[in-house]
Coordinates of C-alpha atoms in Angstrom, one line a residue:
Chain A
X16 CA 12.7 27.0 -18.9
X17 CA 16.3 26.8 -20.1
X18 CA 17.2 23.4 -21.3
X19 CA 20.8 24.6 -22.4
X20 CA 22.6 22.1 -25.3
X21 CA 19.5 19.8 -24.3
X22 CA 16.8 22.2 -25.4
X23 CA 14.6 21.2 -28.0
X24 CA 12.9 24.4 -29.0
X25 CA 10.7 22.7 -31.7
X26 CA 8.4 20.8 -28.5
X27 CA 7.2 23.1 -26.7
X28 CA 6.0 20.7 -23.9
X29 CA 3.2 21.8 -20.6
X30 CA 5.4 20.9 -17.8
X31 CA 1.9 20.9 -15.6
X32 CA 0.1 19.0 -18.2
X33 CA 2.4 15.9 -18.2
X34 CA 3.1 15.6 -14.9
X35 CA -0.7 15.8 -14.6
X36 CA -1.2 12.8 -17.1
X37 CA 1.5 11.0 -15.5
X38 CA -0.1 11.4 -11.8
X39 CA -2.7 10.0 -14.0
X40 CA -1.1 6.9 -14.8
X41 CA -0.4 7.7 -18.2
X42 CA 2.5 5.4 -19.7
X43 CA 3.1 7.3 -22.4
X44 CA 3.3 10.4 -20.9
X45 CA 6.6 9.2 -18.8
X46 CA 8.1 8.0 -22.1
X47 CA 7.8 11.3 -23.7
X48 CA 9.4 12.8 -20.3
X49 CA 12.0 10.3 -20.2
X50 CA 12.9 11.0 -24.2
X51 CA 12.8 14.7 -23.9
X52 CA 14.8 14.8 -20.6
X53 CA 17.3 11.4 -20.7
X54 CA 20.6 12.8 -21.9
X55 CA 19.9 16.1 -19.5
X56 CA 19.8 13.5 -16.2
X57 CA 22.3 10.9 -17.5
X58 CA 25.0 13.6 -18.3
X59 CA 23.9 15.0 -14.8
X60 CA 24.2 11.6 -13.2
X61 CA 27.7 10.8 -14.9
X62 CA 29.4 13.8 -12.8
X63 CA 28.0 12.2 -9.7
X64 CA 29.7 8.9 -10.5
X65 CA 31.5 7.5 -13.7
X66 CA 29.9 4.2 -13.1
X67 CA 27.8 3.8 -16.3
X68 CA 25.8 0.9 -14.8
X69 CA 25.4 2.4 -11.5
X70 CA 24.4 5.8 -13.3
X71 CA 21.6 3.4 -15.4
X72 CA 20.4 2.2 -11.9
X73 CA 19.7 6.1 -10.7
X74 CA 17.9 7.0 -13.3
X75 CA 15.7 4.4 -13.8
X76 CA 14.8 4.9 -9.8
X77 CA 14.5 8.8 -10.8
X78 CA 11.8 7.8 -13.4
X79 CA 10.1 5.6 -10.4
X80 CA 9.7 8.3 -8.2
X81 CA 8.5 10.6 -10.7
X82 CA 5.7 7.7 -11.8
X83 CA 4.9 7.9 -8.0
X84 CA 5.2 11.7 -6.8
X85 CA 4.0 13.3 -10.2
X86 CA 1.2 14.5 -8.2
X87 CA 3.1 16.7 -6.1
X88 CA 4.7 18.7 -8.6
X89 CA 3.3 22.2 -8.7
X90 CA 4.8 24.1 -11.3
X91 CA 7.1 26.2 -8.4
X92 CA 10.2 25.2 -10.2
X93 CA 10.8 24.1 -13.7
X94 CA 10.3 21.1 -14.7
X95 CA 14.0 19.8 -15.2
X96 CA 14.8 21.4 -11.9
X97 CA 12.3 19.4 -10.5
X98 CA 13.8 16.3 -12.1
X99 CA 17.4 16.9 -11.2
X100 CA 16.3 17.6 -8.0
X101 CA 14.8 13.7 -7.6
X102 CA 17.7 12.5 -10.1
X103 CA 20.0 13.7 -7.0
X104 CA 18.3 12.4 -4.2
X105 CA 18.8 9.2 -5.8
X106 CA 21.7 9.3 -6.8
X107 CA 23.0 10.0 -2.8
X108 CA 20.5 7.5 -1.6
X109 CA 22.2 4.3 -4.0
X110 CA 25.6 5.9 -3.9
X111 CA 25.3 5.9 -0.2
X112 CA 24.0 2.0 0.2
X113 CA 27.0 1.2 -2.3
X114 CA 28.8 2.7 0.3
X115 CA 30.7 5.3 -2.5
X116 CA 31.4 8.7 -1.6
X117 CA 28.6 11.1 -2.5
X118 CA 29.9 14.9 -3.2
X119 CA 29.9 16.1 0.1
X120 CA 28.6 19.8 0.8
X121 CA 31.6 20.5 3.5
X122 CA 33.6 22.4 1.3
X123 CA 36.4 25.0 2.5
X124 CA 34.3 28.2 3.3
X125 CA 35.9 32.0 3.2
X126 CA 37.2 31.0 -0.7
X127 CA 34.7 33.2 -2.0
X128 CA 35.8 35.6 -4.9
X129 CA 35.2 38.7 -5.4
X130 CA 37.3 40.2 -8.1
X131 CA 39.3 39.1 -11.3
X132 CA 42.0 35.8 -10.7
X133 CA 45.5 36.5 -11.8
X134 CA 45.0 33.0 -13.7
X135 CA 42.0 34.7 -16.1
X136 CA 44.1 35.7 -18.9
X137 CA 45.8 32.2 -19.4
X138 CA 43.0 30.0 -18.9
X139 CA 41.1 31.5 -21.9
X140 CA 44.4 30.7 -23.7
X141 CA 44.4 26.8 -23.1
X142 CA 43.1 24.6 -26.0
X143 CA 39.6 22.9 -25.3
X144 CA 40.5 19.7 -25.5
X145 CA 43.0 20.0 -23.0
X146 CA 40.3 22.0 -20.9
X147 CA 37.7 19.3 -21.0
X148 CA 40.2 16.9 -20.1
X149 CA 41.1 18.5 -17.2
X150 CA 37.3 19.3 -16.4
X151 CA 37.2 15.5 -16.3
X152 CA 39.4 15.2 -13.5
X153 CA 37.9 18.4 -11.2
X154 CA 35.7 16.4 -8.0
X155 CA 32.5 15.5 -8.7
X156 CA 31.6 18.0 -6.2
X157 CA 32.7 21.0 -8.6
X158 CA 31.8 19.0 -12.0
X159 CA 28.2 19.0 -10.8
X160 CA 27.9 23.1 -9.8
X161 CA 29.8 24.0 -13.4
X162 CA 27.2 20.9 -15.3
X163 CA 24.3 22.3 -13.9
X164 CA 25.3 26.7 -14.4
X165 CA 27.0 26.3 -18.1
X166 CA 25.4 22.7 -19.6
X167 CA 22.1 22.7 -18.1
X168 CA 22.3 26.4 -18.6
X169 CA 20.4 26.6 -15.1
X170 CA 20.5 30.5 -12.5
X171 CA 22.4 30.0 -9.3
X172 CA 18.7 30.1 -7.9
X173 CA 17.8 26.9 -9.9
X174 CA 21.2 25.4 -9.1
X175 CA 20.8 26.1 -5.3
X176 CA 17.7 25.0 -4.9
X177 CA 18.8 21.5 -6.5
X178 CA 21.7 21.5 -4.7
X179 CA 19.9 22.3 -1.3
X180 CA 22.7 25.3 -0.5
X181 CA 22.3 29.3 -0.8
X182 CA 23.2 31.0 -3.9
X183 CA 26.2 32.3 -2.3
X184 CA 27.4 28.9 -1.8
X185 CA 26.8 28.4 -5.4
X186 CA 28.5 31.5 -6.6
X187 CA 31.7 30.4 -4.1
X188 CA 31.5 26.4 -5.2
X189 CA 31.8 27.7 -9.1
X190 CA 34.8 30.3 -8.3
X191 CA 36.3 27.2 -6.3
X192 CA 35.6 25.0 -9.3
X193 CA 37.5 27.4 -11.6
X194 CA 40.3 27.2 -9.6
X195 CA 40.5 23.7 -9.2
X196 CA 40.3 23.3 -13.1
X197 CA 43.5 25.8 -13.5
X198 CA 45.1 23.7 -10.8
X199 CA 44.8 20.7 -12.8
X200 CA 46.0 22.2 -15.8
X201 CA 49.0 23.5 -13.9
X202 CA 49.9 19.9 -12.6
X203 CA 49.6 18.8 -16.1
X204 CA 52.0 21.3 -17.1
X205 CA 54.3 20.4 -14.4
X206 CA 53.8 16.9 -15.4
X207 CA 54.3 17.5 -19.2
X208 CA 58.2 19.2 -18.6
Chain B
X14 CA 18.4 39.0 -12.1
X15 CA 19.5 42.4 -10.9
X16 CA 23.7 42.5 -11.4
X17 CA 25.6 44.3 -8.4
X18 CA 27.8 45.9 -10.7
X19 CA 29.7 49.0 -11.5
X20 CA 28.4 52.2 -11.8
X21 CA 31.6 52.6 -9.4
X22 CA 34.3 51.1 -11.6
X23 CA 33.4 47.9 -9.2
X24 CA 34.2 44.5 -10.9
X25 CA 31.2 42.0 -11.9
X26 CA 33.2 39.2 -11.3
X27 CA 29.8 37.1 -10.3
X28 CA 27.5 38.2 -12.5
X29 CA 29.4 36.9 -15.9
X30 CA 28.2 33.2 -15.3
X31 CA 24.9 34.1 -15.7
X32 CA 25.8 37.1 -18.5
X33 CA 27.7 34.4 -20.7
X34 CA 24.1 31.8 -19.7
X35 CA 21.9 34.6 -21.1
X36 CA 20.0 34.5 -17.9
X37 CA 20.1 38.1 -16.8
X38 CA 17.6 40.3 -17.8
X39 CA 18.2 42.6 -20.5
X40 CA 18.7 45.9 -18.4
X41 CA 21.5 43.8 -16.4
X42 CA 22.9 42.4 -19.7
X43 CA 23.0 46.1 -20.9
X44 CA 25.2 47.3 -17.7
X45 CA 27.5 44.4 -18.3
X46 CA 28.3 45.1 -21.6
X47 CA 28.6 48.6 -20.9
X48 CA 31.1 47.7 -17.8
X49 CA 32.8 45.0 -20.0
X50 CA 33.3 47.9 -22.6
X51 CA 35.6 49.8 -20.1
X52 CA 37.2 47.2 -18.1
X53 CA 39.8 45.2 -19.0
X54 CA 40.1 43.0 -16.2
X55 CA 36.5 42.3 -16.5
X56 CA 37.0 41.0 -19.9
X57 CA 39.5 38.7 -19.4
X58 CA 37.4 37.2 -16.6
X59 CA 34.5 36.9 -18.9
X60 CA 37.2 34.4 -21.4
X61 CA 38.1 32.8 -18.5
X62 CA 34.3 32.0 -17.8
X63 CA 34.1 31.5 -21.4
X64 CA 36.9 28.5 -21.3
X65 CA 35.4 27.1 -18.0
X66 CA 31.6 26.8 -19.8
X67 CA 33.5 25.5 -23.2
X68 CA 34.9 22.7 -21.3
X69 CA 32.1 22.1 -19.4
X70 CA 30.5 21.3 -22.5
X71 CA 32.7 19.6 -24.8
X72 CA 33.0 16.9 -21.9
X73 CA 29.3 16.9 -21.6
X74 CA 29.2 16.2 -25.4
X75 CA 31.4 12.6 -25.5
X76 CA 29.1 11.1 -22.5
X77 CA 27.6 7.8 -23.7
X78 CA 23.7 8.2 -24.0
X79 CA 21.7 5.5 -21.7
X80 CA 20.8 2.2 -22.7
X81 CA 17.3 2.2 -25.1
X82 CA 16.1 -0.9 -23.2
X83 CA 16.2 1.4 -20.2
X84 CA 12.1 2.4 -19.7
X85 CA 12.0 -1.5 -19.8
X86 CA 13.8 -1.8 -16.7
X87 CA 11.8 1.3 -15.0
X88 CA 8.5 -0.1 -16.0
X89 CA 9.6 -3.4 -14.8
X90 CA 10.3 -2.0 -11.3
X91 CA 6.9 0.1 -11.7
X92 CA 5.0 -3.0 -12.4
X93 CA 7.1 -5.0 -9.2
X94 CA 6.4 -2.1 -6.7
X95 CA 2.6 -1.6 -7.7
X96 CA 2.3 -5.8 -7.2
X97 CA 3.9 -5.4 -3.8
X98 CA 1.5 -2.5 -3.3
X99 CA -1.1 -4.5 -3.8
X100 CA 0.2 -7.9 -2.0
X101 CA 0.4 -5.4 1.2
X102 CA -3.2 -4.2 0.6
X103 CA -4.6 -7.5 0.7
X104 CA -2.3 -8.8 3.8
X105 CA -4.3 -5.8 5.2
X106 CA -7.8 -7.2 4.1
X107 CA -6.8 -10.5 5.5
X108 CA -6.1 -9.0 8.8
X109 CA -9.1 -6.8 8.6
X110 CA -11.3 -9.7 7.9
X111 CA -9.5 -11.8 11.0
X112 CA -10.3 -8.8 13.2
X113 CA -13.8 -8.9 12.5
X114 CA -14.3 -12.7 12.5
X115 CA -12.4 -12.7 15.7
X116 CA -14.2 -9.9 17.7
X117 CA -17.7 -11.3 15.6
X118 CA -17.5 -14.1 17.9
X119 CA -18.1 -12.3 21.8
X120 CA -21.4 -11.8 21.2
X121 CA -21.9 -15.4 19.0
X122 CA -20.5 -17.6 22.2
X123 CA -22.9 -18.5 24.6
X124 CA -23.5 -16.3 27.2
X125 CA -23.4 -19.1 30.0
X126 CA -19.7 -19.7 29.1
X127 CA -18.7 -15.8 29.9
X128 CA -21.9 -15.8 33.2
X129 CA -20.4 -19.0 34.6
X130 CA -16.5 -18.6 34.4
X131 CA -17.5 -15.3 36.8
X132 CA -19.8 -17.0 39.0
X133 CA -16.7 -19.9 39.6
X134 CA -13.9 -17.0 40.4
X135 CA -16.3 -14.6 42.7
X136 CA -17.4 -18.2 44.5
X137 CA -13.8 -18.7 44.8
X138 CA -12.8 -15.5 46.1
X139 CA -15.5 -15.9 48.1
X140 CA -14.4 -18.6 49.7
X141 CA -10.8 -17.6 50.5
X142 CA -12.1 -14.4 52.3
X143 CA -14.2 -16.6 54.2
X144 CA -12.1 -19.1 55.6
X145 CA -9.4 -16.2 55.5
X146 CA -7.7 -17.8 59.0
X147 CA -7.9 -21.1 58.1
X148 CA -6.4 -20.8 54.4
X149 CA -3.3 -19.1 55.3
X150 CA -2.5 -22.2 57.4
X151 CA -3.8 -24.0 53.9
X152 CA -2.3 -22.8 51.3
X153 CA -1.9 -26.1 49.7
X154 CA -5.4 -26.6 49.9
X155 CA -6.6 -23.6 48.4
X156 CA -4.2 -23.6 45.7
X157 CA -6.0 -27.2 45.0
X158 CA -9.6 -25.7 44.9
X159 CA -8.2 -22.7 42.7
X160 CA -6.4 -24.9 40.3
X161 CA -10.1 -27.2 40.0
X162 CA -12.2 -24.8 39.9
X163 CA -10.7 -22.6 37.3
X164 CA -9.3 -25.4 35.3
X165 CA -12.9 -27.0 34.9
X166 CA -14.8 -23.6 34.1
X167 CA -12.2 -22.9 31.1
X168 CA -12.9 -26.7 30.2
X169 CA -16.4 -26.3 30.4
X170 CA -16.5 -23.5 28.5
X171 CA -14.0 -24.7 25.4
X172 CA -16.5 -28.0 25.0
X173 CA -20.0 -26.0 24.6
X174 CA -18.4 -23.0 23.0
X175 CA -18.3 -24.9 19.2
X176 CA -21.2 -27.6 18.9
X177 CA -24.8 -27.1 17.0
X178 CA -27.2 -28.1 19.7
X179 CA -25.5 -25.5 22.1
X180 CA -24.7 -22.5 19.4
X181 CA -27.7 -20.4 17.9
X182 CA -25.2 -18.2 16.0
X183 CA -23.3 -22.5 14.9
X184 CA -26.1 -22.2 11.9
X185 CA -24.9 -19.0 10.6
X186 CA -21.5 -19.6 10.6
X187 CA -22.0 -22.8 8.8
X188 CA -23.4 -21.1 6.1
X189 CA -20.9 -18.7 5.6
X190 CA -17.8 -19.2 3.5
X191 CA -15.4 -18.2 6.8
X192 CA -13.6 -21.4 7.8
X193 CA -14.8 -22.8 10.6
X194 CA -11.2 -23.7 11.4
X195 CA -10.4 -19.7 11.5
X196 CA -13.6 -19.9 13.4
X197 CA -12.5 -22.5 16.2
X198 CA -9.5 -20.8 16.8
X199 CA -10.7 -17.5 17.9
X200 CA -13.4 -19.0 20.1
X201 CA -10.7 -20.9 21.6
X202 CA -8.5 -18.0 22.1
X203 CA -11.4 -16.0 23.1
X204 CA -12.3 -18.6 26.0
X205 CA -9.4 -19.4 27.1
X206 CA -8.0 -16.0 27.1
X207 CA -11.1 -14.9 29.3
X208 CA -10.4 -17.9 31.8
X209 CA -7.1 -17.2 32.1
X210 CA -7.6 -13.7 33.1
X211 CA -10.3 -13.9 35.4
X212 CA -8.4 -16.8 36.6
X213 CA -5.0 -14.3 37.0
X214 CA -7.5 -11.7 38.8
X215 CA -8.1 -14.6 41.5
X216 CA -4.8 -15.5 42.2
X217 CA -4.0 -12.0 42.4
X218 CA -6.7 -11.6 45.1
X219 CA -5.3 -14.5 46.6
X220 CA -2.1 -13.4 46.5
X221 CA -2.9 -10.5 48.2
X222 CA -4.5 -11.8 50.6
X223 CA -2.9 -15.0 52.0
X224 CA 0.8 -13.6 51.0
X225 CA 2.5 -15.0 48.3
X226 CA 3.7 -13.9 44.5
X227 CA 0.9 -14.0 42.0
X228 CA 2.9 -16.8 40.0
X229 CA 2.5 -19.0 43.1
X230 CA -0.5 -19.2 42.7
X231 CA -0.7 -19.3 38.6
X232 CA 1.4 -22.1 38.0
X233 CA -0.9 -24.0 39.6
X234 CA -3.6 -23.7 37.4
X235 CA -1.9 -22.4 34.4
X236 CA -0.8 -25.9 32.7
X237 CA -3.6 -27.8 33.6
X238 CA -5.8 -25.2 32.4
X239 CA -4.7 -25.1 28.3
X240 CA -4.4 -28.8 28.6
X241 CA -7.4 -29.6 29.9
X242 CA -9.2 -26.8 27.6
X243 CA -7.6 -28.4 24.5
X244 CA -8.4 -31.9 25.8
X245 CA -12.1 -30.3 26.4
X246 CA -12.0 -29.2 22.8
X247 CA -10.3 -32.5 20.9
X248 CA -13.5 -34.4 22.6
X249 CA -16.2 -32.3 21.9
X250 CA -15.2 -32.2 18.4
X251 CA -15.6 -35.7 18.4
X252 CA -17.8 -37.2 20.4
X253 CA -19.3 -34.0 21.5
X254 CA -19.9 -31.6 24.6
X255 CA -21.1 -33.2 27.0
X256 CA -18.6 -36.3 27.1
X257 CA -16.3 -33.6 26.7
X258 CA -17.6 -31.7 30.1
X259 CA -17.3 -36.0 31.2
X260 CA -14.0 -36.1 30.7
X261 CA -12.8 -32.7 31.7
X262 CA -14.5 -33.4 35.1
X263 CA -12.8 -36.4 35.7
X264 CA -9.2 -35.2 34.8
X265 CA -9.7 -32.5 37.1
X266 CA -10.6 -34.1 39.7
X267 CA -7.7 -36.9 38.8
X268 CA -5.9 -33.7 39.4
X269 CA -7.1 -32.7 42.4
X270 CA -7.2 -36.1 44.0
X271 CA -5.7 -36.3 47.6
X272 CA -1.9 -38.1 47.1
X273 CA -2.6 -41.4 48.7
X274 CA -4.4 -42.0 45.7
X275 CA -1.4 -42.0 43.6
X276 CA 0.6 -44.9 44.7
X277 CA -2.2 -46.8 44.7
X278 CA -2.7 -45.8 40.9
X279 CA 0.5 -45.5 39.5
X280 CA -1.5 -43.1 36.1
X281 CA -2.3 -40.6 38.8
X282 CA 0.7 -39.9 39.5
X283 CA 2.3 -39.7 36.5
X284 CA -0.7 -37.5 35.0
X285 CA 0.1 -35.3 38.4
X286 CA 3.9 -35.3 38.0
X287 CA 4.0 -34.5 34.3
X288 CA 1.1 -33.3 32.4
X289 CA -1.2 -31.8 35.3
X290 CA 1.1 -29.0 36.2
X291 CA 2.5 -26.2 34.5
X292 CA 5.1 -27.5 32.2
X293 CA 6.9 -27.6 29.2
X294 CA 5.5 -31.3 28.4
X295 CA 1.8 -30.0 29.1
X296 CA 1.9 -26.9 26.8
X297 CA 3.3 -28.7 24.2
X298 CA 1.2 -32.0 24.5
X299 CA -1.9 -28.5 24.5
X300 CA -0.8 -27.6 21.7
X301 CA -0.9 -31.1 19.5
X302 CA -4.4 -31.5 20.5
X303 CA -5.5 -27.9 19.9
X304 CA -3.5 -28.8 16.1
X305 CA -5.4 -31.6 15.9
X306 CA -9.0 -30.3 16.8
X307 CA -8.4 -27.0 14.6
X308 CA -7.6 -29.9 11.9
X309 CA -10.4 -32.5 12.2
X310 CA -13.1 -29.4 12.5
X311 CA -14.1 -29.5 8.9
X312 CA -15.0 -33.1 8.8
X313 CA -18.3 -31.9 10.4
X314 CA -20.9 -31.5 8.3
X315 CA -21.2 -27.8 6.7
X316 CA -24.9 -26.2 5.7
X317 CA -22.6 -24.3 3.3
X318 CA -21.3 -27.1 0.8
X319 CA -24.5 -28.7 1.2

């Protein structure tokens, strides 16, 4: 199980065992979940919307539904798949009876790359700062693929299967992503003259 | 992971997210590096991968943390969902229980009521095969005898269907802790309901045979029938069944009586013209007295509080 910046080496938890004492009703046993795996779902969350409240509100209805459908999980996934996975669903279910745009999976196909960008060289060379900045103005659509690959630390198999698309997708959402970013930083440039 | 990568001087353009993750195995991570060693372009890709993931991160890093009073609010909402949970199961129970109280009561009702309501809907059809010739020149006067005889077997039925002297089954239900309100209702329902359908059969046989929609023939009886049962029910409550079965008989027959009668007694007429028919005034004048009986029930006396 990869936790990326989130992992916590030193508690080594039994993903089966407590979901199992959870689907048992065990209190506790959500609390420890929700302390090992809180800032991994609200960081998720906070690409999907930068409401703070509204990102509060999904996760406490992700903890819900894992009180209730603890049972089901079966180990086929990892454990914080598994939880993004609900933390998702959520997240389109409130953003959608807020009636705010959820990150919609009709993306411009055929975008897919295949070998080096001419950009490569120069976007290793821009400070990180200004990087993250721009990061913070990419679509959540693209913040959420490059969250869940270099944060999370997740394969393109995990991330596809919590985003519900082929890996292909994955691999072309990423490359779009990248793009995106340098197309910001280019703006900014423009802007900046 | 297996990379699709160079032994061809092909780039690995897609495999360096998951290189610079550490999630390819180590034979795959070995080929990269080797590639990476000899490839230039690849290399600058893998920085530019490199500043992608960085910023990724250092975003990631200044995100405000959730509230600590959060697991409050989830085990509020827990708590709030397992109550409604359990709200739902007992509105279920309830139901349940009414079910079984309601269907409990077929076998508890005195078979006379269900043998006789029959007996009054074959005479009739009986009868209107019979005089098949004559009725269709009748039709007033059959619809007379239909509305009668059907209206008095329902009331008939209502006033024996809920006293002690006529009830083996009154006993038992007196001592159990079921209300005898929820009690009265479904007998009513029960009796009524069976009336009313045998009653519809009729007129449908009438229909069918004498010409004529079925609702010709039901709004005749169809008023008459709920007020007179509730009227039936109000008395025997009170003063019992058999002034009950009294007074049933003698609306009905106010009901029935020929209209030279009426000017002669001005309360015929205006029992005939607005409560003995099927109307808005009767159903709702029905449902008062069936309100009142279902209320003054308890006042009899109960084995169960005794």
């Amino acid at each position: 199980m990869s936790m990326g910046m989130y992992a916590q080496p030193a508690e080594a938890v039994d993903e089966r065992q407590i979901t199992r004492r959870i689907a048992a009703g065990d209190r506790e046993a959500l609390s420890e979940l929700y302390a090992r795996y809180q800032r991994a779902l609200f960081n998720y969350l906070l690409q999907l919307t930068p409401d703070y409240g509204l990102a509060e509100e999904i996760l406490q209805d992700t903890l819900v539904a894992v009180w209730k459908s603890a049972h089901r999980f079966e180990g086929r996934s990892s454990l914080q798949t598994w939880l993004i996975g609900i933390a998702r669903r959520q997240a389109h279910n409130t953003l959608r009876r807020h009636q705010l745009p959820v990150a919609d999976e009709t993306e411009m196909a055929g975008l897919v790359a295949t070998g080096p960008e001419p950009e490569a060289c120069t976007l290793a060379s821009v400070a990180r700062d200004e990087l993250a900045e721009a990061f913070q103005q990419l679509a959540p659509l693209h913040r959420e693929a490059l969250v869940l690959l270099f944060v999370h630390e997740l394969s393109y198999q995990e991330t596809a299967t919590i985003l519900e698309v082929p890996v292909g997708t994955v691999k072309s959402r990423i490359c779009n992503a990248r793009r995106a970013l340098r197309a910001v930083l280019d703006a900014r440039e423009e802007a900046g003259q | 992971m297996m990379p699709r990568m160079s032994q061809n001087n092909q780039h690995i353009s897609d495999v360096l997210p998951a290189y610079l993750n550490g999630r390819l195995d180590a034979a795959g991570a070995e080929r990269v590096r080797a590639h990476l060693e000899t490839c230039a372009d690849c290399r600058h890709e893998l920085s530019a991968w490199e500043a992608v993931s960085g910023a990724a991160r250092l975003a990631s890093v200044s995100l405000p943390a959730p509230s600590p009073m959060l697991m409050n609010a989830v085990w509020a909402k827990i708590d709030a969902q397992d109550k409604a949970t359990g709200q739902q199961k007992s509105m279920q129970r309830v139901m349940y229980h009414l079910w079984l109280v309601f269907t409990r009561q077929i076998p508890l009702i005195h078979k006379s009521i269900w043998v006789a309501s029959i007996l009054v809907n074959v005479l009739m059809c009986v009868l209107v095969f019979l005089s098949h010739a004559s009725a269709r020149h009748n039709l007033q006067g059959v619809e007379g005898v239909l509305s009668l005889f059907t209206t008095i077997a329902a009331a008939t039925g209502v006033a024996f269907m809920y006293q002690a002297e006529h009830d083996a089954g009154y006993e038992i239900i007196l001592s159990t802790p079921t209300s005898i309100r929820i009690v009265m209702i479904c007998r009513m329902i029960l009796v009524v309901g069976y009336n009313m359908a045998l009653a519809a059969v009729t007129s449908a046989i009438i229909a069918i045979t004498l010409g004529g929609t079925l609702w010709d023939f039901m709004h005749i009886w169809l008023g008459p029938m709920l007020l007179l049962a509730s009227i039936s029910l109000t008395v025997a409550v009170i003063f019992g069944s058999v002034v009950s079965v009294a007074v049933s008989l003698l609306l009905a027959v106010m009901q029935a009586i020929a209209t030279s009668f009426e000017q002669a007694i001005p309360l015929i007429h205006v029992l005939r013209a607005n409560l003995l028919q099927t109307t808005p005034t009767a159903f709702f004048i029905a449902f008062l007295l069936i309100v009142f009986a279902v209320y003054y029930a308890p006042r009899q006396p109960r084995l169960s509080n005794s």
